[in-house]
């Protein structure tokens, strides 16, 4: 059973880590733009803010399984194939990016307005305020947001099996459902549960250890 | 010198306009400790925040040593802001950074030579007497210590002006005293002009040289603290003075309870030392009944207030009042 589980675990980790990274690269700057352009923000721009909000809400309202099908062509364009583990990373990242933008926005908004005002009052530039005040002050909350993203992606990646992606979800589907091997099904489920718990625990610990508040 | 001329500022909230600042003009000289006092919503903070352009103004100008800050943008504005330090009611320290990093922050942003930052921070920490807290985080400090760190941070880049928005309002009375002493010391040692927004007359009494009383976006009265204490003209100024602990209780004296004339005497400095009551009784045919009195220590002098009942013929009473005003230089006001 292990020789089935271990490659699946690795595939899941591969899908989750790469899609988390991509989602962060896209979503993090979007979260910052949301906070900067909102009403009363440092570079208020309601047009940009509204458009961005609309796109984010739109993407977030599409069920993941539909999103996979919708972006088949994009996956093919980007990774050369529509199915398989690597191809699944595209819908995973695209569904997580707006989520990341939203949770980053929330984390950054939690930062006390007073410290931002201190930055403005002492003549720091917007870039300095973002990089030296907002993000460092929000760091514990940002870590929690990333943890949440990873956990979401673990559960989404399990759906990837439906479209020929690998990983634990696929294993459960192939062996547990099609071949009715209940032992593998339960083993896959338990590993997924353990993975989620482990990430949650590690994320909480890290967030707590960096928080000096 | 800070010269505010015809300043106007409105806020729009859900279609309603609030005139937060209404045609304010004010001159603040170099080296002054200038108090801005008023009730909640009067527009004190807004006025202060215009000085370092945390708020944009609608019209008017604020010239700081000849530069109109309201016209500046971007880089030039940021350069000008670096000459103005600010402290806040809730300190606004970076929670995730140590005391050292907090104080070093403006230095780093200002490209202070890297190898000199540590020495500068230590020098500042010595000045505010917190060297042992260098590696502490703000959450480990008391309110007074936090404000000391914030003050060290605000003066780290040698600004010429320090703005304080209710800098002592979140502190208990004895901590307030120590912070006020520190501010006075900074004003004295470093010749920094300090503009202090407050709603506590104690603060004005204890460290300000001059004061402006703000009401509904306007300055209703301003001048030296002595002037305002001895001859307050506006109702608000009177209320603030009587809010001081142990002050004369004008409100509870009902003039109809007395047959004579009730007079409020305000005397400043040397005239406080004269035996005026016995003087009056000897020189004029009046009786003096003391109803209430107090004395307040100001920056440079003392101000006393006395409420007395003068009993006698109208003419004698008028003569005594004239004598007090002209010969003794005491402000006498019939109430
Ligand atoms: N950002 C803002 N948006 C809308 N209205 C504002 C804003 N800031 C201040 N105001 C309004 O302007 C007026 C003056 O406010 P300000 O904060 O200057 O008063 P204040 O004298 O500092 O009061 P307090 O003692 O309560 O701090 C108030 O009516 C307030 O509601
Ligand atoms: Mg205020």
Coordinates of C-alpha atoms and ligand atoms in Angstrom, one line a residue:
Chain A
X1 CA 0.0 0.0 0.0
X2 CA 2.9 2.3 0.8
X3 CA 4.2 2.1 -2.7
X4 CA 0.9 3.5 -3.8
X5 CA 0.5 6.1 -1.1
X6 CA 4.0 7.7 -1.2
X7 CA 4.0 8.7 -4.9
X8 CA 0.4 10.1 -4.4
X9 CA 1.5 12.1 -1.3
X10 CA 4.4 13.5 -3.3
X11 CA 2.1 14.4 -6.2
X12 CA -0.3 16.2 -3.9
X13 CA 2.6 18.1 -2.2
X14 CA 3.9 19.0 -5.6
X15 CA 0.5 20.3 -6.8
X16 CA -0.2 22.2 -3.6
X17 CA 3.2 23.8 -3.2
X18 CA 3.5 25.0 -6.8
X19 CA 0.0 26.2 -7.0
X20 CA 0.3 28.0 -3.6
X21 CA 3.4 29.7 -4.9
X22 CA 1.8 30.9 -8.1
X23 CA -1.4 31.9 -6.2
X24 CA 0.8 34.0 -3.8
X25 CA 2.7 35.6 -6.6
X26 CA -0.6 36.7 -8.3
X27 CA -2.8 37.2 -5.2
X28 CA -0.4 39.0 -2.8
X29 CA 0.1 42.1 -5.1
X30 CA -3.6 42.1 -5.8
X31 CA -4.3 42.2 -2.1
X32 CA -2.0 45.1 -1.7
X33 CA -3.6 47.0 -4.6
X34 CA -7.0 46.4 -3.1
X35 CA -5.9 48.0 0.2
X36 CA -4.1 50.9 -1.5
X37 CA -7.0 51.8 -3.8
X38 CA -9.9 51.4 -1.5
X39 CA -11.8 54.4 -0.2
X40 CA -9.5 56.3 2.2
X41 CA -6.5 54.2 1.0
X42 CA -3.1 55.6 0.4
X43 CA -3.6 55.9 -3.3
X44 CA -7.4 55.8 -3.5
X45 CA -8.7 54.8 -6.9
X46 CA -12.2 53.5 -6.8
X47 CA -12.3 52.6 -10.5
X48 CA -9.4 50.2 -10.2
X49 CA -10.7 48.9 -6.8
X50 CA -14.2 48.2 -8.2
X51 CA -12.9 46.4 -11.3
X52 CA -10.5 44.3 -9.2
X53 CA -13.2 43.5 -6.7
X54 CA -15.5 42.4 -9.6
X55 CA -13.0 40.1 -11.2
X56 CA -12.1 38.6 -7.8
X57 CA -15.7 38.0 -6.9
X58 CA -16.4 36.5 -10.3
X59 CA -13.6 34.1 -10.1
X60 CA -14.4 33.1 -6.6
X61 CA -18.0 32.4 -7.5
X62 CA -17.2 29.7 -10.1
X63 CA -17.2 26.2 -8.6
X64 CA -13.7 24.7 -8.8
X65 CA -14.8 21.7 -10.8
X66 CA -16.4 24.0 -13.4
X67 CA -13.3 26.2 -13.4
X68 CA -11.2 23.1 -14.3
X69 CA -13.3 22.5 -17.4
X70 CA -13.5 26.2 -18.3
X71 CA -9.8 26.6 -18.4
X72 CA -8.8 23.4 -20.1
X73 CA -7.7 25.5 -23.1
X74 CA -5.6 27.7 -20.9
X75 CA -3.9 24.7 -19.2
X76 CA -3.1 23.3 -22.6
X77 CA -1.6 26.5 -23.7
X78 CA 0.5 26.9 -20.6
X79 CA 1.7 23.4 -19.8
X80 CA 1.1 21.7 -23.1
X81 CA -1.5 19.3 -21.9
X82 CA -5.0 19.4 -20.5
X83 CA -4.9 16.5 -18.1
X84 CA -2.4 15.2 -15.6
X85 CA -0.8 16.5 -12.4
X86 CA 1.0 19.4 -13.8
X87 CA -2.0 20.5 -15.9
X88 CA -4.1 20.6 -12.7
X89 CA -1.8 23.2 -11.2
X90 CA -3.2 25.8 -13.6
X91 CA -6.8 25.7 -12.3
X92 CA -5.6 25.3 -8.7
X93 CA -3.5 28.4 -8.9
X94 CA -6.2 30.4 -10.7
X95 CA -8.8 29.5 -8.2
X96 CA -6.6 30.2 -5.2
X97 CA -5.2 33.5 -6.5
X98 CA -8.4 35.5 -5.9
X99 CA -8.8 33.8 -2.6
X100 CA -5.2 34.9 -1.6
X101 CA -6.0 38.4 -2.8
X102 CA -9.0 38.5 -0.5
X103 CA -7.3 37.1 2.6
X104 CA -4.2 39.3 2.1
X105 CA -6.5 42.3 1.9
X106 CA -8.1 41.3 5.2
X107 CA -4.8 40.7 6.8
X108 CA -3.4 44.1 5.7
X109 CA -6.6 45.9 6.7
X110 CA -6.2 44.6 10.2
X111 CA -3.0 46.7 10.6
X112 CA -3.7 49.6 12.9
X113 CA -4.4 52.8 10.9
X114 CA -2.2 54.7 13.3
X115 CA 1.1 53.1 12.3
X116 CA 0.3 53.8 8.6
X117 CA -0.4 57.3 9.6
X118 CA 2.9 57.5 11.4
X119 CA 4.6 56.4 8.2
X120 CA 2.8 59.1 6.2
X121 CA 3.5 61.7 8.8
X122 CA 7.3 61.0 8.8
X123 CA 7.4 61.3 5.0
X124 CA 7.8 57.6 4.0
X125 CA 6.9 56.8 0.4
X126 CA 4.0 54.4 -0.4
X127 CA 6.4 51.7 -1.3
X128 CA 8.2 52.1 2.1
X129 CA 4.9 52.1 3.9
X130 CA 3.9 48.8 2.2
X131 CA 7.2 47.0 2.5
X132 CA 8.4 48.4 5.9
X133 CA 5.2 48.9 7.8
X134 CA 2.1 47.2 6.4
X135 CA 3.5 43.8 5.5
X136 CA 5.8 43.4 8.6
X137 CA 3.0 44.5 10.9
X138 CA 0.6 42.1 9.2
X139 CA 3.1 39.2 9.1
X140 CA 1.4 36.9 11.7
X141 CA -1.9 37.3 10.0
X142 CA -0.4 36.8 6.6
X143 CA 1.1 33.5 7.7
X144 CA -2.3 32.4 8.9
X145 CA -3.7 33.4 5.5
X146 CA -1.1 31.4 3.7
X147 CA -1.9 28.4 6.0
X148 CA -5.5 28.7 5.1
X149 CA -4.7 28.8 1.4
X150 CA -2.5 25.7 1.6
X151 CA -5.3 23.8 3.4
X152 CA -7.8 24.9 0.8
X153 CA -5.5 23.8 -2.0
X154 CA -5.0 20.4 -0.4
X155 CA -8.7 19.7 -0.5
X156 CA -9.1 21.2 -4.0
X157 CA -6.2 19.2 -5.3
X158 CA -8.1 16.0 -4.3
X159 CA -10.6 16.9 -6.9
X160 CA -7.9 17.0 -9.5
X161 CA -8.2 13.2 -9.8
X162 CA -11.4 13.8 -11.7
X163 CA -9.5 15.2 -14.6
X164 CA -6.6 12.8 -14.6
X165 CA -4.4 14.7 -12.2
X166 CA -2.5 12.5 -9.7
X167 CA -2.3 12.8 -6.0
X168 CA -4.2 11.4 -3.0
X169 CA -7.6 12.3 -4.4
X170 CA -7.0 10.4 -7.6
X171 CA -5.7 7.4 -5.6
X172 CA -8.9 7.4 -3.5
X173 CA -11.0 7.6 -6.7
X174 CA -9.1 5.0 -8.7
X175 CA -8.7 2.4 -6.0
X176 CA -11.4 3.2 -3.5
X177 CA -14.2 3.9 -5.9
X178 CA -13.6 2.2 -9.2
X179 CA -11.9 -0.9 -7.7
X180 CA -13.7 -0.7 -4.4
X181 CA -10.5 -1.2 -2.4
X182 CA -11.7 0.3 0.9
X183 CA -8.4 0.1 2.6
X184 CA -6.7 2.4 0.1
X185 CA -9.7 4.8 0.2
X186 CA -9.5 5.1 4.0
X187 CA -5.7 5.3 3.9
X188 CA -5.9 8.2 1.4
X189 CA -8.5 10.0 3.5
X190 CA -6.5 9.6 6.6
X191 CA -3.3 10.9 5.0
X192 CA -5.2 14.0 3.7
X193 CA -6.6 14.6 7.2
X194 CA -3.2 14.3 8.7
X195 CA -1.7 16.6 6.1
X196 CA -4.3 19.3 6.8
X197 CA -3.8 19.0 10.6
X198 CA 0.0 19.2 10.2
X199 CA -0.1 22.3 8.1
X200 CA -2.6 24.0 10.4
X201 CA -0.5 23.2 13.4
X202 CA 2.8 24.3 11.8
X203 CA 1.1 27.5 10.4
X204 CA -0.4 28.4 13.8
X205 CA 3.0 27.8 15.6
X206 CA 4.9 29.9 13.1
X207 CA 2.3 32.7 13.2
X208 CA 2.5 32.7 16.9
X209 CA 6.2 32.7 17.1
X210 CA 6.6 35.7 14.9
X211 CA 3.9 37.7 16.6
X212 CA 5.3 40.2 19.1
X213 CA 2.0 42.0 19.7
Chain B
X1 CA 7.8 80.1 12.0
X2 CA 4.5 78.4 11.2
X3 CA 2.1 80.9 9.6
X4 CA -1.4 79.6 8.9
X5 CA -3.5 82.0 6.9
X6 CA -7.2 81.8 6.1
X7 CA -7.3 78.1 6.3
X8 CA -10.5 76.2 5.3
X9 CA -11.2 72.5 5.4
X10 CA -14.4 70.6 4.9
X11 CA -15.2 67.0 5.1
X12 CA -17.9 65.3 3.0
X13 CA -19.7 62.5 4.8
X14 CA -22.6 60.9 3.1
X15 CA -23.6 64.0 1.2
X16 CA -23.3 66.2 4.4
X17 CA -20.5 68.7 4.5
X18 CA -18.7 69.4 7.8
X19 CA -16.7 72.6 8.0
X20 CA -13.9 71.2 10.2
X21 CA -11.7 74.4 9.8
X22 CA -13.3 77.7 9.2
X23 CA -11.0 80.5 8.1
X24 CA -8.3 80.0 10.6
X25 CA -5.2 82.2 10.8
X26 CA -2.5 81.6 13.4
X27 CA 1.2 82.4 13.8
X28 CA 3.4 80.1 15.8
X29 CA 6.9 81.4 16.5
X30 CA 10.1 79.3 16.6
X31 CA 10.7 77.8 20.0
X32 CA 7.1 78.2 21.2
X33 CA 5.1 75.6 22.9
X34 CA 1.8 76.3 21.5
X35 CA -1.4 74.7 22.9
X36 CA -4.5 74.2 20.8
X37 CA -7.4 73.4 23.1
X38 CA -11.1 72.8 22.5
X39 CA -13.9 70.4 23.0
X40 CA -14.3 67.1 21.0
X41 CA -15.1 67.8 17.4
X42 CA -13.9 71.3 17.5
X43 CA -11.4 70.7 14.7
X44 CA -8.1 70.6 16.7
X45 CA -6.7 67.4 15.2
X46 CA -7.7 68.5 11.7
X47 CA -5.9 71.8 12.2
X48 CA -2.8 70.0 13.5
X49 CA -2.9 67.4 10.7
X50 CA -3.0 70.1 8.1
X51 CA 0.4 71.4 9.4
X52 CA 2.1 68.2 8.2
X53 CA -0.3 67.6 5.4
X54 CA -1.9 64.5 6.7
X55 CA -5.0 66.4 5.5
X56 CA -5.3 68.3 2.3
X57 CA -6.8 71.8 2.8
X58 CA -9.6 73.4 0.7
X59 CA -8.1 76.9 0.7
X60 CA -5.6 79.0 2.6
X61 CA -1.9 78.5 3.2
X62 CA 0.4 77.1 5.8
X63 CA 3.9 78.4 5.5
X64 CA 6.6 76.8 7.4
X65 CA 9.8 78.9 7.4
X66 CA 8.6 80.5 4.2
X67 CA 7.6 77.3 2.4
X68 CA 3.8 76.8 1.8
X69 CA 3.4 73.2 2.6
X70 CA -0.1 73.0 1.2
X71 CA 1.3 73.5 -2.3
X72 CA 3.9 70.8 -2.0
X73 CA 3.7 67.3 -3.6
X74 CA 5.5 64.0 -3.6
X75 CA 9.2 64.2 -3.0
X76 CA 9.4 67.8 -1.9
X77 CA 6.5 67.2 0.4
X78 CA 8.1 64.1 1.9
X79 CA 11.3 66.1 2.4
X80 CA 9.5 68.8 4.2
X81 CA 7.6 66.3 6.4
X82 CA 10.9 64.9 7.6
X83 CA 11.5 68.2 9.4
X84 CA 8.2 67.7 11.3
X85 CA 8.0 65.0 14.0
X86 CA 4.6 63.8 15.4
X87 CA 3.4 62.0 18.4
X88 CA -0.1 60.5 18.8
X89 CA -2.6 59.7 21.6
X90 CA -2.2 56.0 21.0
X91 CA 1.6 56.1 20.4
X92 CA 1.4 54.3 17.0
X93 CA 4.5 52.3 17.6
X94 CA 5.3 49.4 15.2
X95 CA 4.1 46.4 17.2
X96 CA 6.3 43.9 15.5
X97 CA 9.5 45.8 16.0
X98 CA 11.7 46.3 19.0
X99 CA 12.2 49.7 20.7
X100 CA 15.5 49.9 18.8
X101 CA 14.0 49.2 15.4
X102 CA 11.2 51.6 16.1
X103 CA 13.6 54.5 16.8
X104 CA 15.9 53.5 14.0
X105 CA 13.0 53.4 11.5
X106 CA 12.9 57.1 10.5
X107 CA 16.7 57.1 10.4
X108 CA 16.8 54.3 7.9
X109 CA 14.1 55.8 5.8
X110 CA 16.1 59.0 5.8
X111 CA 19.3 57.2 4.7
X112 CA 21.1 58.1 7.9
X113 CA 24.6 56.6 7.8
X114 CA 24.2 52.9 8.6
X115 CA 27.2 52.7 11.0
X116 CA 25.9 55.6 13.0
X117 CA 22.3 54.5 13.5
X118 CA 23.1 52.4 16.6
X119 CA 24.9 55.3 18.4
X120 CA 22.1 57.7 17.5
X121 CA 19.4 55.3 18.9
X122 CA 21.4 54.8 22.1
X123 CA 21.8 58.6 22.5
X124 CA 18.1 59.1 22.1
X125 CA 17.3 56.2 24.5
X126 CA 19.5 57.8 27.1
X127 CA 17.7 61.1 26.5
X128 CA 14.3 59.5 27.2
X129 CA 15.8 57.3 29.9
X130 CA 14.9 53.9 28.4
X131 CA 18.2 52.4 27.5
X132 CA 17.3 49.1 29.3
X133 CA 14.3 48.7 27.1
X134 CA 16.3 48.7 23.8
X135 CA 15.3 45.1 22.9
X136 CA 11.8 45.2 24.3
X137 CA 8.7 45.1 22.1
X138 CA 6.0 47.8 22.5
X139 CA 3.6 45.3 24.0
X140 CA 6.1 44.9 26.9
X141 CA 6.0 48.6 27.8
X142 CA 3.8 50.8 29.9
X143 CA 1.9 53.7 28.3
X144 CA 4.4 56.3 29.5
X145 CA 7.3 54.2 28.2
X146 CA 5.6 53.8 24.8
X147 CA 5.2 57.5 24.5
X148 CA 8.8 58.0 25.4
X149 CA 9.8 55.7 22.6
X150 CA 7.5 57.5 20.3
X151 CA 9.0 60.9 21.3
X152 CA 12.5 59.5 20.7
X153 CA 11.4 58.3 17.3
X154 CA 9.8 61.6 16.5
X155 CA 12.9 63.6 17.3
X156 CA 15.4 61.1 15.9
X157 CA 15.9 63.0 12.6
X158 CA 16.3 66.4 14.3
X159 CA 13.0 68.0 13.2
X160 CA 12.4 71.6 13.9
X161 CA 8.8 71.1 14.7
X162 CA 7.1 68.5 16.9
X163 CA 3.3 68.0 16.7
X164 CA 1.5 66.2 19.5
X165 CA -2.1 65.1 19.0
X166 CA -3.4 64.4 22.5
X167 CA 0.0 63.0 23.4
X168 CA -0.8 62.7 27.1
X169 CA -4.5 62.0 26.9
X170 CA -4.2 58.2 27.3
X171 CA -1.9 58.5 30.3
X172 CA -2.5 58.8 34.1
X173 CA -1.8 62.1 35.8
X174 CA 1.7 61.4 37.1
X175 CA 2.8 59.8 33.8
X176 CA 1.3 62.9 32.0
X177 CA 3.5 65.1 34.2
X178 CA 6.7 63.2 33.3
X179 CA 5.9 63.3 29.5
X180 CA 5.1 67.0 29.8
X181 CA 8.5 67.5 31.5
X182 CA 10.2 65.6 28.8
X183 CA 8.6 67.7 26.1
X184 CA 9.6 70.9 27.9
X185 CA 13.1 69.6 28.1
X186 CA 13.1 68.9 24.4
X187 CA 11.8 72.3 23.6
X188 CA 14.5 73.8 25.9
X189 CA 17.5 71.7 24.8
X190 CA 16.8 71.3 21.1
X191 CA 14.9 74.5 20.4
X192 CA 12.1 72.5 18.8
X193 CA 8.8 74.3 18.3
X194 CA 6.0 72.2 19.8
X195 CA 2.4 72.3 18.8
X196 CA 0.1 70.5 21.3
X197 CA -3.5 69.6 20.7
X198 CA -5.2 68.8 24.0
X199 CA -8.6 69.0 25.7
X200 CA -6.9 69.3 29.1
X201 CA -6.3 72.8 30.5
X202 CA -3.7 71.3 32.9
X203 CA -1.5 70.5 29.9
X204 CA -1.8 74.1 28.7
X205 CA -1.2 75.5 32.2
X206 CA 1.8 73.2 32.8
X207 CA 3.9 73.7 29.6
X208 CA 2.4 76.0 27.0
X209 CA 3.6 79.5 26.4
X210 CA 0.7 80.4 24.1
X211 CA -2.7 78.9 23.5
X212 CA -5.4 79.0 20.9
X213 CA -9.0 78.1 21.8
X214 CA -10.8 76.3 19.0
X215 CA -14.5 76.0 18.7
X216 CA -16.5 74.8 15.8
X217 CA -13.6 75.1 13.4
X218 CA -12.6 78.6 14.5
X219 CA -10.1 80.1 16.8
X220 CA -12.3 82.0 19.3
X221 CA -9.4 83.3 21.3
X222 CA -5.6 83.1 21.3
X223 CA -2.6 84.6 23.1
X224 CA -0.1 84.0 25.9
X225 CA -1.3 81.6 28.5
X226 CA -1.0 84.5 31.1
X227 CA -3.4 86.6 29.0
X228 CA -5.9 83.9 28.6
X229 CA -5.8 83.0 32.3
X230 CA -6.1 86.5 33.6
X231 CA -8.6 87.9 31.1
X232 CA -10.4 85.1 29.3
X233 CA -12.9 86.6 26.9
X234 CA -14.7 83.7 25.4
X235 CA -17.1 81.5 27.3
X236 CA -15.1 78.4 26.3
X237 CA -11.9 79.9 27.7
X238 CA -13.7 80.5 31.0
X239 CA -15.1 77.0 31.1
X240 CA -11.6 75.5 30.5
X241 CA -10.1 77.6 33.2
X242 CA -12.8 76.7 35.7
X243 CA -12.3 73.0 34.7
X244 CA -8.9 73.2 36.4
X245 CA -9.0 71.3 39.7
X246 CA -9.5 73.6 42.7
X247 CA -10.6 76.5 40.6
X248 CA -13.1 79.1 41.6
X249 CA -16.6 77.7 41.3
X250 CA -18.4 80.5 39.6
X251 CA -21.3 78.2 38.6
X252 CA -22.3 77.4 42.1
X253 CA -22.3 81.0 43.3
X254 CA -25.8 82.3 42.8
X255 CA -25.5 86.1 42.7
X256 CA -29.1 86.6 43.8
X257 CA -28.1 85.1 47.2
X258 CA -26.0 88.1 48.0
X259 CA -26.8 91.7 48.6
X260 CA -23.5 93.2 47.5
X261 CA -21.7 93.1 44.1
X262 CA -20.0 89.8 43.2
X263 CA -16.7 90.5 41.5
X264 CA -14.3 88.1 40.0
X265 CA -10.6 89.2 40.4
X266 CA -7.8 87.8 38.3
X267 CA -4.3 88.7 39.2
X268 CA -1.0 87.8 37.6
X269 CA 2.5 87.5 38.9
X270 CA 3.6 90.1 41.4
X271 CA 0.1 91.5 42.0
X272 CA -0.8 88.1 43.5
X273 CA 1.5 89.0 46.4
X274 CA -0.2 92.2 47.4
X275 CA -2.6 92.3 50.4
X276 CA -5.4 93.6 48.3
X277 CA -8.3 92.7 50.5
X278 CA -7.0 94.7 53.5
X279 CA -6.0 97.5 51.1
X280 CA -9.6 97.8 49.9
X281 CA -11.1 97.8 53.4
X282 CA -8.7 100.4 54.6
X283 CA -8.9 102.7 51.6
X284 CA -12.7 102.5 50.8
X285 CA -15.9 102.3 52.7
X286 CA -16.6 98.7 51.6
X287 CA -16.7 95.3 53.2
X288 CA -15.1 92.4 51.4
X289 CA -16.5 88.9 51.7
X290 CA -14.4 86.2 50.1
X291 CA -16.5 83.6 48.4
X292 CA -13.9 81.5 46.6
X293 CA -10.3 81.6 45.4
X294 CA -7.4 79.8 44.0
X295 CA -4.0 80.2 42.5
X296 CA -2.5 78.5 39.4
X297 CA 1.1 78.1 38.6
X298 CA 1.8 78.8 34.9
X299 CA 5.0 78.5 32.9
X300 CA 6.5 81.9 33.8
X301 CA 4.3 83.1 36.6
X302 CA 1.3 82.6 38.7
X303 CA -2.3 83.5 38.1
X304 CA -4.8 83.9 41.0
X305 CA -8.5 84.1 40.9
X306 CA -10.7 85.4 43.7
X307 CA -14.4 85.8 43.8
X308 CA -15.5 88.4 46.4
X309 CA -18.6 90.1 47.4
X310 CA -18.2 93.9 47.8
X311 CA -20.7 95.4 50.2
X312 CA -21.2 99.2 50.4
X313 CA -22.5 102.1 48.4
X314 CA -22.4 101.7 44.6
X315 CA -20.0 104.7 44.3
X316 CA -17.5 103.2 46.8
X317 CA -17.7 99.8 45.1
X318 CA -17.0 101.4 41.7
X319 CA -14.0 103.3 43.2
X320 CA -12.6 100.1 44.6
X321 CA -12.9 98.4 41.3
X322 CA -11.2 101.3 39.6
X323 CA -8.5 101.2 42.2
X324 CA -8.0 97.4 41.7
X325 CA -7.8 97.7 37.9
X326 CA -5.7 100.9 37.6
X327 CA -3.4 100.8 40.6
X328 CA -3.1 97.1 41.3
X329 CA -3.3 96.0 37.7
X330 CA -5.9 93.4 38.6
X331 CA -8.7 92.4 36.2
X332 CA -12.0 92.8 38.0
X333 CA -15.2 91.7 36.5
X334 CA -18.6 92.1 38.0
X335 CA -20.6 88.9 37.6
Ligands
LIG1 N1 -11.6 61.9 8.1 C1 -12.8 62.6 8.4 N2 -13.9 62.4 7.6 C2 -15.0 63.1 7.9 N3 -15.2 63.9 8.9 C3 -14.1 64.2 9.7 C4 -12.9 63.5 9.5 N4 -12.0 64.0 10.4 C5 -12.6 64.9 11.1 N5 -13.9 65.0 10.7 C6 -14.9 65.9 11.3 O1 -14.4 67.2 11.4 C7 -14.7 67.8 12.7 C8 -13.4 68.1 13.5 O2 -12.8 66.8 13.8 P1 -11.5 66.8 14.6 O3 -11.0 65.4 14.7 O4 -10.5 67.7 14.1 O5 -11.9 67.2 16.1 P2 -11.1 67.3 17.4 O6 -11.2 68.7 17.9 O7 -9.7 66.8 17.2 O8 -11.9 66.4 18.4 P3 -11.4 65.3 19.5 O9 -11.1 66.0 20.7 O10 -12.6 64.4 19.6 O11 -10.3 64.5 18.9 C9 -15.6 66.8 13.4 O12 -16.9 67.2 13.1 C10 -15.3 65.5 12.7 O13 -16.5 64.7 12.7
LIG2 MG1 -8.7 65.0 17.9

